[in-house]
Tab-separated table of C-alpha atoms in Angstrom:
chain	number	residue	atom	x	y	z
A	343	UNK	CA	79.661	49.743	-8.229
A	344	UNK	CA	83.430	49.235	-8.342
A	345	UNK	CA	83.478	48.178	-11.805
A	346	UNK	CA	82.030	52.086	-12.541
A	347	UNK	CA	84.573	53.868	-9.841
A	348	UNK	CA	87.604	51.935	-11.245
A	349	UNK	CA	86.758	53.214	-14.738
A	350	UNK	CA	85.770	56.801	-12.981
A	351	UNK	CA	89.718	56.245	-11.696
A	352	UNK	CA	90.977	55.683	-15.432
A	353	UNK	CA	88.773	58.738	-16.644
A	354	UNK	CA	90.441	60.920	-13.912
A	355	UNK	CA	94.079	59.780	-13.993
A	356	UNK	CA	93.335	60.111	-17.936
A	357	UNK	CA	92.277	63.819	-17.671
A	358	UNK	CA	96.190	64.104	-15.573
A	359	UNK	CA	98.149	62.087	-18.108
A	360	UNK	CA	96.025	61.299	-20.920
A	361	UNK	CA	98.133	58.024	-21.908
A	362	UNK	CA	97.744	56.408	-18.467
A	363	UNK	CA	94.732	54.358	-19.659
A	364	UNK	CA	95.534	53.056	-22.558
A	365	UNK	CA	98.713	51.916	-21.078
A	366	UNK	CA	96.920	49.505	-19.241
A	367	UNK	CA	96.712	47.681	-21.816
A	368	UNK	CA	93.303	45.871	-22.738
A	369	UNK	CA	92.001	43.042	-20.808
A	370	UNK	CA	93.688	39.556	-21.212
A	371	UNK	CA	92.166	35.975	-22.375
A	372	UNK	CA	91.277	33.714	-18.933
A	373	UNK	CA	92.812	36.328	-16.358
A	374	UNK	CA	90.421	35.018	-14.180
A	375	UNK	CA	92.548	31.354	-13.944
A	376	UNK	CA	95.578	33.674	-12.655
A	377	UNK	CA	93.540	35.325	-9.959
A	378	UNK	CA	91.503	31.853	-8.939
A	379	UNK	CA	94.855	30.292	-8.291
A	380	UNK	CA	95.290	32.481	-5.190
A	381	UNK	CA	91.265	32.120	-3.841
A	382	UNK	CA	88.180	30.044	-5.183
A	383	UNK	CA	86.004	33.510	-5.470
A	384	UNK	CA	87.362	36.180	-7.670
A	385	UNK	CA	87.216	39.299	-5.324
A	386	UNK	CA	84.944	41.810	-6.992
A	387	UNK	CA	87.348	44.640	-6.878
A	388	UNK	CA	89.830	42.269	-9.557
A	389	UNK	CA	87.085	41.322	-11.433
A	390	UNK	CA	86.494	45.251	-12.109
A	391	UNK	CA	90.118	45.806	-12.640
A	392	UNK	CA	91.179	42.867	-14.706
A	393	UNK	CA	87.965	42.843	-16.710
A	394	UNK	CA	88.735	46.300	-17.974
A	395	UNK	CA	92.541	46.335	-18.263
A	396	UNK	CA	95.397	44.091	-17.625
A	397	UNK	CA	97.793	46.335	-15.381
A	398	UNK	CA	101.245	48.041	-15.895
A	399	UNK	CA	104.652	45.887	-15.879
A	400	UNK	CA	107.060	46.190	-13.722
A	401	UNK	CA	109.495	47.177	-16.461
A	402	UNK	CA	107.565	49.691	-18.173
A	403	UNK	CA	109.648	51.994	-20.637
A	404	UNK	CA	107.982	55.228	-19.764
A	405	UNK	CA	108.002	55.434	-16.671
A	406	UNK	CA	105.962	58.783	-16.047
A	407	UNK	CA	102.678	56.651	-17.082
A	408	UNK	CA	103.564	53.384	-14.307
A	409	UNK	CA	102.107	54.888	-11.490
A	410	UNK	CA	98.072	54.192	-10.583
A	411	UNK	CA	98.792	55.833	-7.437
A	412	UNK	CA	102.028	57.755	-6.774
A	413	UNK	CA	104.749	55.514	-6.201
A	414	UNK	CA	102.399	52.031	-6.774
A	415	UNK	CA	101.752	50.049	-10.313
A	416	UNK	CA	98.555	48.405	-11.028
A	417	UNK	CA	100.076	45.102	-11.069
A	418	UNK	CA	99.971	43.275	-14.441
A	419	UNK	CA	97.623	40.252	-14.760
A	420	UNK	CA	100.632	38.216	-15.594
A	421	UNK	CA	103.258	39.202	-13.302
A	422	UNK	CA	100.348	38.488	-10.250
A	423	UNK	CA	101.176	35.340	-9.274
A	424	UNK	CA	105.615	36.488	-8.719
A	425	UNK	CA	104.186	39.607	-6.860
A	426	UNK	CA	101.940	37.293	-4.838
A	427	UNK	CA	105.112	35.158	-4.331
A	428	UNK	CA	107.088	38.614	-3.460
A	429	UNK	CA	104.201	39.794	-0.973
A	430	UNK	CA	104.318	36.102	0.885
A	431	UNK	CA	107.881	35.755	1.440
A	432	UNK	CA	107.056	39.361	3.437
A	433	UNK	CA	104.423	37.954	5.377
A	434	UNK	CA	105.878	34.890	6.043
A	435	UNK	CA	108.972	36.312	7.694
A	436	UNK	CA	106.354	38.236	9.803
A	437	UNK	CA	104.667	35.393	10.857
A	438	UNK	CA	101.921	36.110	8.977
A	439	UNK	CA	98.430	33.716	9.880
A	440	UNK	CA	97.611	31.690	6.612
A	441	UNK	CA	94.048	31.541	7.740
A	442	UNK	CA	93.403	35.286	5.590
A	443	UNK	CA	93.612	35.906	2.055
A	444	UNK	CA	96.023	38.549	1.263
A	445	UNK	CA	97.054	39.471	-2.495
A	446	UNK	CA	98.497	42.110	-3.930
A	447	UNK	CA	96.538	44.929	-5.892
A	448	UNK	CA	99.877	47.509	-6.451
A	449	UNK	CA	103.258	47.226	-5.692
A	450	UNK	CA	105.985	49.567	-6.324
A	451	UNK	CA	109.904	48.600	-6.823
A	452	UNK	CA	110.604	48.356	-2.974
A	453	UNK	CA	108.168	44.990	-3.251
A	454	UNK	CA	106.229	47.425	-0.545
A	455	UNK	CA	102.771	46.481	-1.528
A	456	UNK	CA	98.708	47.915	-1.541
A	457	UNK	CA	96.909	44.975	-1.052
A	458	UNK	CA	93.542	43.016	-0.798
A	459	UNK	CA	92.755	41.475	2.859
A	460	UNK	CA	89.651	39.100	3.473
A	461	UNK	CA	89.502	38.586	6.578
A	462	UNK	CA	88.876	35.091	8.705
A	463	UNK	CA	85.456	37.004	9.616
A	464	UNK	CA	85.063	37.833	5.524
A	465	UNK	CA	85.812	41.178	6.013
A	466	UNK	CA	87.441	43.044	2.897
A	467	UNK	CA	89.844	45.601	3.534
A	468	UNK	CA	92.459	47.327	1.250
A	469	UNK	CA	95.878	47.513	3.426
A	470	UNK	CA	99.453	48.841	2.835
A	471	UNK	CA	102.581	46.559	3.101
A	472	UNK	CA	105.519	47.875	3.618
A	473	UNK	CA	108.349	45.027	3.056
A	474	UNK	CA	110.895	46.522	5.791
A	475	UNK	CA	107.893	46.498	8.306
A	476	UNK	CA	105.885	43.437	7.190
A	477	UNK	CA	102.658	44.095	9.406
A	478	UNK	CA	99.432	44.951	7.336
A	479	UNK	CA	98.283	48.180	7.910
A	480	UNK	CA	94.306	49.241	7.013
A	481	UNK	CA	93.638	51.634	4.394
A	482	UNK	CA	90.417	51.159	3.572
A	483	UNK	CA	87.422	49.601	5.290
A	484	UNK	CA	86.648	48.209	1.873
A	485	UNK	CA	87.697	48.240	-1.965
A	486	UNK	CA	84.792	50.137	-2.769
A	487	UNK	CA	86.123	53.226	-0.112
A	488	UNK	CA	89.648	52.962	-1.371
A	489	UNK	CA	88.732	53.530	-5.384
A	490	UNK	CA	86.158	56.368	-3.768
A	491	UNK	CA	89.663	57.518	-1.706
A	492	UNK	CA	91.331	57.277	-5.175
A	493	UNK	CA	89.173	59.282	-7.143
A	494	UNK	CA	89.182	61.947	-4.927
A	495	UNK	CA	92.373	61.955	-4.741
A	496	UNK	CA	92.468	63.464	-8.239
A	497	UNK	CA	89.436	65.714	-7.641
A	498	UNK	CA	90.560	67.125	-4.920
A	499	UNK	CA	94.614	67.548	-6.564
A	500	UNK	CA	96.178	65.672	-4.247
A	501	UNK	CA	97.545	63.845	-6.863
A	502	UNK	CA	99.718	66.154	-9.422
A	503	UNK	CA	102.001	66.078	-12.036
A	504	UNK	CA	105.908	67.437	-10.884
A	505	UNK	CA	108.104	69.031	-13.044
A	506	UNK	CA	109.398	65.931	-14.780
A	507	UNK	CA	105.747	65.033	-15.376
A	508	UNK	CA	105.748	61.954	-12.862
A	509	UNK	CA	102.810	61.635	-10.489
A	510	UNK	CA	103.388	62.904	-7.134
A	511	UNK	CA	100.876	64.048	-4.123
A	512	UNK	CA	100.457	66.763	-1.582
A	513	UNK	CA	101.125	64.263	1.792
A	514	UNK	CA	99.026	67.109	3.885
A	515	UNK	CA	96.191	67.261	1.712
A	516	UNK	CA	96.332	63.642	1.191
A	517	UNK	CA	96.263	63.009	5.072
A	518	UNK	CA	93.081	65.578	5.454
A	519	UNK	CA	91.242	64.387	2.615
A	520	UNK	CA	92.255	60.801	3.402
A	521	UNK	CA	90.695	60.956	6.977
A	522	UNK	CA	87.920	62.391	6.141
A	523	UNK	CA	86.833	59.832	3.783
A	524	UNK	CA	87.827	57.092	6.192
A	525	UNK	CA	87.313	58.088	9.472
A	526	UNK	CA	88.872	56.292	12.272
A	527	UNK	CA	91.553	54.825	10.071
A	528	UNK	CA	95.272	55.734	11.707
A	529	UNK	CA	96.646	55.296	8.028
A	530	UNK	CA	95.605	58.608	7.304
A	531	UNK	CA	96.309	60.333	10.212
């Protein structure tokens, strides 16, 4: 299931800037020994990601095809493991409980992060990390609801192209369409 939304995600962001996928670059030799040094089971939503592609890095030359999600990079296979540095010094000045996985998924240039959260109860969530704030904050009840959230987010045109051809969003029609696919989640509100 998320293997076929994440490459529904690259068909749609494709059909908005039809070099976006192929930036991605294809997928790379053993990724799964980067991701395995962060947990012993390979979360399903990397194995769909990083079996397909192997991300965006940070210092991408064009920068009107880095964005996944306005604002956020897929995070290169081989830059993981310095983001996952990046997102721990932020949770560790929070206080952050070691007893959850946390690991990034995007990240943007503020080291503000979307990430993957198992929780002590096994629970996976997809949560936003803002580096100034340092509290995880729940997106998605599950990976599978925020690719769904993503590809609707190009359906439905919250995501656009602005007149420099960068990929931007409509924050009120992202909030509406947001909630509705996850209801009860303050994120979206």
């Amino acid at each position: 299931m998320l293997d076929t939304l994440f490459k529904e995600s690259l068909k749609l962001a494709g059909q908005l800037r039809p070099k976006y996928p192929q930036s991605l670059g294809d997928k790379t030799d053993k990724w799964e020994d980067t991701v395995k040094k962060f947990v012993l089971d390979i979360p399903e939503i990397y194995s769909a990601i990083y079996s397909n592609v192997s991300g965006t890095k940070r210092n991408i030359k064009e920068q009107d095809i880095m964005d996944y999600t306005p604002g956020y990079r897929l995070i290169h296979i081989t830059e993981l493991p310095e983001e996952k540095k990046n997102l721990d010094r932020v949770l560790n000045h929070k206080g952050y409980a070691d007893r959850e996985v946390v690991l990034p998924l995007l990240s943007n240039y503020s080291d503000d992060f979307i990430c993957y959260h198992l929780s002590s109860k096994g629970e996976e969530h997809i949560c936003a990390l803002m580096h100034d704030e340092g509290d995880l904050v729940l997106m998605n009840e599950s990976p599978i609801k925020f690719l769904e959230t993503v590809c609707e987010f190009y359906k439905q045109t919250v995501y656009f192209l602005d007149s420099d051809g960068y990929l931007d969003y409509d924050m009120d029609k992202e909030g509406l369409v947001g909630s509705n696919l996850n209801p009860g989640v303050k994120y979206w509100l």
